[in-house]
Each structure stands twice: as C-alpha cells, then as structure tokens.
C-alpha cells in the first residue's frame, strides 16, 4: 500500500431535516399553493370556473402545450384537490373544486380583513372626534 488511508468513522446516513412546522405553514394546503404557483394551472382553473370541460377541450385551449403537458398540469391540480375528474364514456370531464380555495381564503384573507376593518373603524372614530 502506497498510502495509508484513515479509517472512516461509522456515520449514520444523513437525511435532510424536515422543514420545521410553523404557524404560517399548513401541510394540508402546501400542494394547493404549489398548484396555484403556476400560471398555466391558474389559467386552467379560470377556464374551469366557467363550467366543467373535457380534457380534450382544455388541451385545445392551450395550443402552445402538448397534450401530455396539459395532462401533467391537470394531474397537479387533481393531486391538490383543486380539480375533480369523472369519466363519461371515453371522455374525462374536469370540474373545479373550490373547497381548497375557500380554505386558503379562511386561513389567510379572513383574519386580515378583520384586522383591516378594525383599523378602518378606529380611524373613522379618530376622524369623527376631531
């Protein structure tokens, strides 16, 4: 042996530390936030807001994307529970599920709107006293 190697210490394999749970994060809504972060997925939701659509119809509305690309976006939306899909014969009918969006509204918008309302009421009282 030309070189002497140091013996390696027995180490446990390192696993990434999970992100600490904070009050501002909600694991149930993380997939929803991920789904909403993409403009194409938001456009698909805008399309479905007008009513249920077949996958073929959605694909036709996005000519810049392949059928496979649109279907991957639909998979993310389904996985986040933002879109429901049912089969009708050979077609897949996609519809929006507003429940996760409502949960985001209740978690993030409602508390701040109450705060804003209280501050506006306080400002109104101050102005009336002058």
mmCIF file of C-alpha atoms in Angstrom:
data_model
loop_
_atom_site.group_PDB
_atom_site.id
_atom_site.type_symbol
_atom_site.label_atom_id
_atom_site.label_comp_id
_atom_site.label_asym_id
_atom_site.label_seq_id
_atom_site.Cartn_x
_atom_site.Cartn_y
_atom_site.Cartn_z
ATOM 1 C CA UNK A 1 0.000 0.000 0.000
ATOM 2 C CA UNK A 2 1.470 3.263 -1.064
ATOM 3 C CA UNK A 3 -0.766 5.497 1.007
ATOM 4 C CA UNK A 4 -2.252 4.900 4.319
ATOM 5 C CA UNK A 5 -5.912 5.841 4.482
ATOM 6 C CA UNK A 6 -7.661 6.941 7.591
ATOM 7 C CA UNK A 7 -10.454 4.664 8.627
ATOM 8 C CA UNK A 8 -13.825 6.262 8.151
ATOM 9 C CA UNK A 9 -15.910 6.810 11.204
ATOM 10 C CA UNK A 10 -19.169 4.951 11.259
ATOM 11 C CA UNK A 11 -21.680 7.574 10.343
ATOM 12 C CA UNK A 12 -25.370 7.387 10.017
ATOM 13 C CA UNK A 13 -26.599 8.369 6.593
ATOM 14 C CA UNK A 14 -27.641 11.968 6.673
ATOM 15 C CA UNK A 15 -31.248 12.639 5.927
ATOM 16 C CA UNK A 16 -32.464 16.102 5.150
ATOM 17 C CA UNK A 17 -34.064 17.801 8.101
ATOM 18 C CA UNK A 18 -37.757 18.241 7.575
ATOM 19 C CA UNK A 19 -38.849 21.822 7.419
ATOM 20 C CA UNK A 20 -39.957 22.927 10.867
ATOM 21 C CA UNK A 21 -43.679 23.333 11.240
ATOM 22 C CA UNK A 22 -44.547 26.962 11.795
ATOM 23 C CA UNK A 23 -47.796 28.740 12.347
ATOM 24 C CA UNK A 24 -47.608 30.170 8.847
ATOM 25 C CA UNK A 25 -47.338 26.848 7.056
ATOM 26 C CA UNK A 26 -50.096 24.345 6.665
ATOM 27 C CA UNK A 27 -49.139 20.949 5.268
ATOM 28 C CA UNK A 28 -52.679 20.365 4.031
ATOM 29 C CA UNK A 29 -52.530 23.462 1.849
ATOM 30 C CA UNK A 30 -48.946 23.137 0.607
ATOM 31 C CA UNK A 31 -49.997 21.171 -2.520
ATOM 32 C CA UNK A 32 -52.631 23.835 -3.222
ATOM 33 C CA UNK A 33 -50.068 26.640 -3.027
ATOM 34 C CA UNK A 34 -47.754 24.651 -5.311
ATOM 35 C CA UNK A 35 -50.556 24.123 -7.828
ATOM 36 C CA UNK A 36 -51.529 27.794 -7.753
ATOM 37 C CA UNK A 37 -47.929 28.934 -8.252
ATOM 38 C CA UNK A 38 -48.002 28.082 -11.964
ATOM 39 C CA UNK A 39 -49.709 30.490 -14.421
ATOM 40 C CA UNK A 40 -50.828 27.669 -16.732
ATOM 41 C CA UNK A 41 -52.579 25.873 -13.880
ATOM 42 C CA UNK A 42 -54.247 29.125 -12.827
ATOM 43 C CA UNK A 43 -55.417 29.577 -16.435
ATOM 44 C CA UNK A 44 -56.868 26.053 -16.393
ATOM 45 C CA UNK A 45 -58.730 26.902 -13.176
ATOM 46 C CA UNK A 46 -60.027 30.114 -14.786
ATOM 47 C CA UNK A 47 -61.301 28.018 -17.679
ATOM 48 C CA UNK A 48 -62.995 25.543 -15.342
ATOM 49 C CA UNK A 49 -64.567 28.366 -13.341
ATOM 50 C CA UNK A 50 -66.973 28.803 -16.264
ATOM 51 C CA UNK A 51 -68.028 25.155 -16.012
ATOM 52 C CA UNK A 52 -66.807 21.573 -16.442
ATOM 53 C CA UNK A 53 -64.696 20.807 -19.509
ATOM 54 C CA UNK A 54 -63.361 17.693 -21.146
ATOM 55 C CA UNK A 55 -59.620 17.108 -21.122
ATOM 56 C CA UNK A 56 -59.660 17.419 -24.924
ATOM 57 C CA UNK A 57 -61.304 20.847 -24.685
ATOM 58 C CA UNK A 58 -58.708 22.009 -22.163
ATOM 59 C CA UNK A 59 -55.865 20.724 -24.370
ATOM 60 C CA UNK A 60 -57.319 22.640 -27.348
ATOM 61 C CA UNK A 61 -57.341 25.860 -25.296
ATOM 62 C CA UNK A 62 -53.563 25.601 -24.798
ATOM 63 C CA UNK A 63 -52.101 25.084 -28.293
ATOM 64 C CA UNK A 64 -48.628 26.062 -27.084
ATOM 65 C CA UNK A 65 -48.555 22.955 -24.853
ATOM 66 C CA UNK A 66 -48.583 19.291 -25.751
ATOM 67 C CA UNK A 67 -51.450 17.077 -24.638
ATOM 68 C CA UNK A 68 -49.015 15.419 -22.238
ATOM 69 C CA UNK A 69 -48.042 18.816 -20.783
ATOM 70 C CA UNK A 70 -51.647 19.818 -20.145
ATOM 71 C CA UNK A 71 -52.375 16.428 -18.596
ATOM 72 C CA UNK A 72 -49.393 16.856 -16.230
ATOM 73 C CA UNK A 73 -50.836 20.205 -15.127
ATOM 74 C CA UNK A 74 -54.220 18.553 -14.595
ATOM 75 C CA UNK A 75 -52.511 15.848 -12.506
ATOM 76 C CA UNK A 76 -51.025 18.503 -10.209
ATOM 77 C CA UNK A 77 -54.427 20.183 -9.910
ATOM 78 C CA UNK A 78 -56.067 16.821 -9.116
ATOM 79 C CA UNK A 79 -53.380 15.924 -6.571
ATOM 80 C CA UNK A 80 -54.004 19.223 -4.792
ATOM 81 C CA UNK A 81 -57.763 18.539 -4.862
ATOM 82 C CA UNK A 82 -58.422 21.691 -6.906
ATOM 83 C CA UNK A 83 -59.889 19.694 -9.809
ATOM 84 C CA UNK A 84 -62.239 16.730 -9.797
ATOM 85 C CA UNK A 85 -62.356 14.394 -12.777
ATOM 86 C CA UNK A 86 -65.017 11.893 -13.723
ATOM 87 C CA UNK A 87 -65.121 9.571 -16.670
ATOM 88 C CA UNK A 88 -68.059 9.737 -19.025
ATOM 89 C CA UNK A 89 -67.666 7.119 -21.698
ATOM 90 C CA UNK A 90 -64.304 7.743 -23.318
ATOM 91 C CA UNK A 91 -64.118 11.330 -22.094
ATOM 92 C CA UNK A 92 -62.784 12.746 -18.864
ATOM 93 C CA UNK A 93 -64.816 15.631 -17.500
ATOM 94 C CA UNK A 94 -62.867 18.065 -15.297
ATOM 95 C CA UNK A 95 -64.502 20.457 -12.857
ATOM 96 C CA UNK A 96 -63.182 22.895 -10.296
ATOM 97 C CA UNK A 97 -63.303 22.081 -6.591
ATOM 98 C CA UNK A 98 -63.488 25.366 -4.690
ATOM 99 C CA UNK A 99 -63.031 23.858 -1.208
ATOM 100 C CA UNK A 100 -59.215 24.257 -1.063
ATOM 101 C CA UNK A 101 -59.503 27.840 -2.307
ATOM 102 C CA UNK A 102 -62.082 28.524 0.387
ATOM 103 C CA UNK A 103 -59.691 27.065 2.976
ATOM 104 C CA UNK A 104 -56.975 29.455 1.794
ATOM 105 C CA UNK A 105 -59.442 32.329 1.981
ATOM 106 C CA UNK A 106 -60.456 31.432 5.526
ATOM 107 C CA UNK A 107 -56.852 30.885 6.632
ATOM 108 C CA UNK A 108 -55.229 33.917 5.010
ATOM 109 C CA UNK A 109 -57.795 36.506 3.899
ATOM 110 C CA UNK A 110 -60.427 36.500 6.644
ATOM 111 C CA UNK A 111 -58.074 37.268 9.564
ATOM 112 C CA UNK A 112 -56.507 40.161 7.667
ATOM 113 C CA UNK A 113 -59.843 41.563 6.529
ATOM 114 C CA UNK A 114 -60.983 41.624 10.162
ATOM 115 C CA UNK A 115 -57.789 43.474 11.085
ATOM 116 C CA UNK A 116 -58.291 45.981 8.265
ATOM 117 C CA UNK A 117 -61.922 46.516 9.264
ATOM 118 C CA UNK A 118 -60.903 47.169 12.879
ATOM 119 C CA UNK A 119 -58.224 49.646 11.794
ATOM 120 C CA UNK A 120 -60.631 51.479 9.496
ATOM 121 C CA UNK A 121 -63.205 51.675 12.275
ATOM 122 C CA UNK A 122 -60.551 53.073 14.617
ATOM 123 C CA UNK A 123 -59.508 55.634 12.007
ATOM 124 C CA UNK A 124 -63.151 56.620 11.484
ATOM 125 C CA UNK A 125 -63.594 57.205 15.232
ATOM 126 C CA UNK A 126 -60.434 59.323 15.370
ATOM 127 C CA UNK A 127 -61.587 61.443 12.441
ATOM 128 C CA UNK A 128 -65.051 61.944 13.946
ATOM 129 C CA UNK A 129 -63.529 63.087 17.247
ATOM 130 C CA UNK A 130 -61.581 65.887 15.535
#
